[in-house]
Coordinates of N, CA and C in Angstrom, one line a residue:
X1 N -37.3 -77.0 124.1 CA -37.9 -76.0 125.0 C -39.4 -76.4 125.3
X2 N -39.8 -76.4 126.7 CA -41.2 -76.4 127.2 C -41.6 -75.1 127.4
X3 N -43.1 -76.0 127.0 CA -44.0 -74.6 126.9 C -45.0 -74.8 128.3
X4 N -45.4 -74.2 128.4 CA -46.4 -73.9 130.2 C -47.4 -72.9 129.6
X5 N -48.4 -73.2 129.9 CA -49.4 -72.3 130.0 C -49.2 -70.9 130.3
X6 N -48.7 -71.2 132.1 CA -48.1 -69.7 132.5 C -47.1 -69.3 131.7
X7 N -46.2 -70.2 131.4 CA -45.2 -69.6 130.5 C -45.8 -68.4 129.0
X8 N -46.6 -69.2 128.8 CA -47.5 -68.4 127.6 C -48.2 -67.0 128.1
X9 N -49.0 -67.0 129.2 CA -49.6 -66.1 130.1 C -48.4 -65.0 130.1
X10 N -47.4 -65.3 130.4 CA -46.3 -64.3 130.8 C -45.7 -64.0 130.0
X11 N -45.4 -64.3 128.7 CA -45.3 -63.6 127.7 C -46.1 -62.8 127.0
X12 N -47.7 -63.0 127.4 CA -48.3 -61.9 126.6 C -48.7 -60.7 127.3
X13 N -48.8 -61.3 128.8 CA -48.7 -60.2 130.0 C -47.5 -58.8 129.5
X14 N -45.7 -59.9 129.4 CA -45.1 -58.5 129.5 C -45.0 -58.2 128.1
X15 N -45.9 -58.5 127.1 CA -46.0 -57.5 125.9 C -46.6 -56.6 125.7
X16 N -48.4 -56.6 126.5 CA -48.8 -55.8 126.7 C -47.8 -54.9 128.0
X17 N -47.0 -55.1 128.6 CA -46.7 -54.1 129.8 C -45.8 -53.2 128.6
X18 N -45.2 -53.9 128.0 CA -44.2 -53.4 127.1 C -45.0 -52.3 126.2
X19 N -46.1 -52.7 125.7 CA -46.8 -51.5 124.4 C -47.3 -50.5 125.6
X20 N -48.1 -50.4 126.9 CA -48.4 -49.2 127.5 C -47.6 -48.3 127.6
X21 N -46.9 -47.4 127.1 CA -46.0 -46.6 127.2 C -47.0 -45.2 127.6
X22 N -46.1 -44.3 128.1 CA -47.0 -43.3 129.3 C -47.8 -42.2 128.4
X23 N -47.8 -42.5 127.1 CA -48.7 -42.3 125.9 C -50.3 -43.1 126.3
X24 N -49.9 -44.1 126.4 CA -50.8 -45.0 125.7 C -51.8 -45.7 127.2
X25 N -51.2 -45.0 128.1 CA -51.9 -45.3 129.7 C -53.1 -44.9 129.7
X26 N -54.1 -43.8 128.7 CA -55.3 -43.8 129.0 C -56.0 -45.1 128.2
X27 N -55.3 -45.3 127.0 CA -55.7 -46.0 126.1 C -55.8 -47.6 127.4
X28 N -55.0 -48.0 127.9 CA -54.7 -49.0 128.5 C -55.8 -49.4 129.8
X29 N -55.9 -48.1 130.4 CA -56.9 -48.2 131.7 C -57.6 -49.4 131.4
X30 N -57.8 -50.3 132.9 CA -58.6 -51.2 132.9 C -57.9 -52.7 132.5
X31 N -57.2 -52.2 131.4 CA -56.5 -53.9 130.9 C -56.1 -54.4 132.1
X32 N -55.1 -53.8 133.1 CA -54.4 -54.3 134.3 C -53.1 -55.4 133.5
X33 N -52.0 -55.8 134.1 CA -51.3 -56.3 133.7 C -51.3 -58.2 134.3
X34 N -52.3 -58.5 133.7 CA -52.8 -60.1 134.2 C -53.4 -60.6 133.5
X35 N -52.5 -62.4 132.4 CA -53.5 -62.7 131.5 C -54.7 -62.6 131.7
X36 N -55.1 -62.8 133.0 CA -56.7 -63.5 133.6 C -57.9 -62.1 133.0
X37 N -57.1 -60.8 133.2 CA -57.8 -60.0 132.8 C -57.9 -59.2 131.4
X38 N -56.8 -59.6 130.8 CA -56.3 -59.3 129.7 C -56.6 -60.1 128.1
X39 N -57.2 -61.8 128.8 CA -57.8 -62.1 128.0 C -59.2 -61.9 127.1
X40 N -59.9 -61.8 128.2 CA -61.3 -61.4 128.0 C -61.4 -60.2 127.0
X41 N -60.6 -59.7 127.6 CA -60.6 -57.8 126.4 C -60.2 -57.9 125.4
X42 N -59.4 -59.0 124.6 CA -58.4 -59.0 123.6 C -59.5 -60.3 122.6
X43 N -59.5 -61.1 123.2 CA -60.1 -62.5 122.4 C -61.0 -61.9 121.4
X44 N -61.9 -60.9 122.1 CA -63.3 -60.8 120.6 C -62.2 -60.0 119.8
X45 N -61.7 -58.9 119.8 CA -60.3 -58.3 119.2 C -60.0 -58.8 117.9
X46 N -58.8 -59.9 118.5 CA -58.8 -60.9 117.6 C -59.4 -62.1 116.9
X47 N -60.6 -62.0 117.2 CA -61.9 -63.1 116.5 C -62.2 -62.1 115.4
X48 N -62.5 -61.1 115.4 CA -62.5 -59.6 114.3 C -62.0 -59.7 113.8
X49 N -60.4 -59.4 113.5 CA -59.2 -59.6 112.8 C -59.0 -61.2 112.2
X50 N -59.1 -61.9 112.7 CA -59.2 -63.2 112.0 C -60.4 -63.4 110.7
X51 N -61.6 -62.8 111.1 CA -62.7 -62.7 110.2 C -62.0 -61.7 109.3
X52 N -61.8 -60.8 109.7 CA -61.5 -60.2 108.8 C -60.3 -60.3 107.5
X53 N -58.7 -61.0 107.9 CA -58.0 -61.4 107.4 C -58.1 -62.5 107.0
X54 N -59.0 -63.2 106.8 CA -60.0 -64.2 105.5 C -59.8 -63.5 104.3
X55 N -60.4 -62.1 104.0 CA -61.2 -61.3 102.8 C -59.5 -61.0 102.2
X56 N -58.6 -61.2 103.2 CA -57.5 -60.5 102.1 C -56.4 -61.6 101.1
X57 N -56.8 -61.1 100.0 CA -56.1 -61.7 99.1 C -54.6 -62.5 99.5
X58 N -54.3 -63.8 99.1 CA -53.5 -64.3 99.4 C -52.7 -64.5 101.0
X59 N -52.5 -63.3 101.9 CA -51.8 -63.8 103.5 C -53.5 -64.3 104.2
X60 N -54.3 -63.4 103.4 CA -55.9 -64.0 104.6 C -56.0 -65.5 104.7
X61 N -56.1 -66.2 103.4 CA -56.0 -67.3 103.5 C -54.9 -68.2 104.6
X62 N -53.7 -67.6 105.3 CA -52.6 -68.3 105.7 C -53.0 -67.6 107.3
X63 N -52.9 -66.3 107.5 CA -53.1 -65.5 108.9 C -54.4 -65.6 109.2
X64 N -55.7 -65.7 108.7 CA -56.6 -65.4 109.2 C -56.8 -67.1 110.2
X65 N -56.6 -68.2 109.7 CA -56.1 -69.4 110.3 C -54.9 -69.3 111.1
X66 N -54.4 -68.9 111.0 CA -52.9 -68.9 112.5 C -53.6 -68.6 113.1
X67 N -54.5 -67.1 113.4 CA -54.6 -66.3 114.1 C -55.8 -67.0 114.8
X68 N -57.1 -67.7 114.2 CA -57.5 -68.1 115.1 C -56.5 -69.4 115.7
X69 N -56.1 -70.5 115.3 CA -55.4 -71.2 116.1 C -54.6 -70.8 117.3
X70 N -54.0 -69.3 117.4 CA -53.8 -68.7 118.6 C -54.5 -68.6 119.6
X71 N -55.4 -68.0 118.7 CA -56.7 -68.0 119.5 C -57.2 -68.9 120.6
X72 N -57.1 -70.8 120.4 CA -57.6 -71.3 120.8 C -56.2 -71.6 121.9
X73 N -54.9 -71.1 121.1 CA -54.0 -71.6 122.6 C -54.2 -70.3 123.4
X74 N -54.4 -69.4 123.3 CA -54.8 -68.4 124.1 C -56.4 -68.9 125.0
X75 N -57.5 -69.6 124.8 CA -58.4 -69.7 125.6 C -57.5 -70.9 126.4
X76 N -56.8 -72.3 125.5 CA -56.0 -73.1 126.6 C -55.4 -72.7 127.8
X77 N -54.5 -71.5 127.6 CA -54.2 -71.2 128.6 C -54.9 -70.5 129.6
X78 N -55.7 -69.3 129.0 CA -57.0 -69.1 129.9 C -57.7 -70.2 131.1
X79 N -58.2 -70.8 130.4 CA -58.6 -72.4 131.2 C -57.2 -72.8 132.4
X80 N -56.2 -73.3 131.9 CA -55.2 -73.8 132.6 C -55.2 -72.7 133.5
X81 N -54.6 -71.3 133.4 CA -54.3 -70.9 134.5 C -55.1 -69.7 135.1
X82 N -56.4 -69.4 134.5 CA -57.7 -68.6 135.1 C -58.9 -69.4 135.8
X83 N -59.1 -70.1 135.7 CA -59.9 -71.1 136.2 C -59.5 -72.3 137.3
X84 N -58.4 -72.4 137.3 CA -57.1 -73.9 137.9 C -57.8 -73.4 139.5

């Protein structure tokens, strides 16, 4: 299986479309349904959580590293397909 940038883009696009449920629409305002805008809002997010899941005993050490390595394929694809 190939991976694509956009291909990555669009799966995290329709997961956020997927969590807005007509609950969660005020919470959501603004995100809009487009990595290009969805990145920016999320990245410091998860740079927090990463820092954070360091301090926990035994998974911090394993997730708080995945999670930034996401991280940086999430700016990859940022670049590839927000800036292209």
């Amino acid at each position: 299986m190939t991976f694509s940038a956009q291909a990555g883009a669009k799966i995290i696009t329709e997961q956020v479309a997927a969590a807005a449920s007509a609950e969660q629409a005020g919470l959501q305002k603004g995100v809009g349904n487009d990595f290009c805008t969805i990145w920016p809002k999320a990245k410091p997010l998860l740079e927090v959580a990463a820092t954070v899941l360091v301090f926990i005993p035994g998974a911090g050490t394993i997730a708080g590293p995945v999670l930034n390595g996401l991280i940086k394929i999430g700016d990859q694809i940022f670049a590839e397909t927000c800036r292209a």
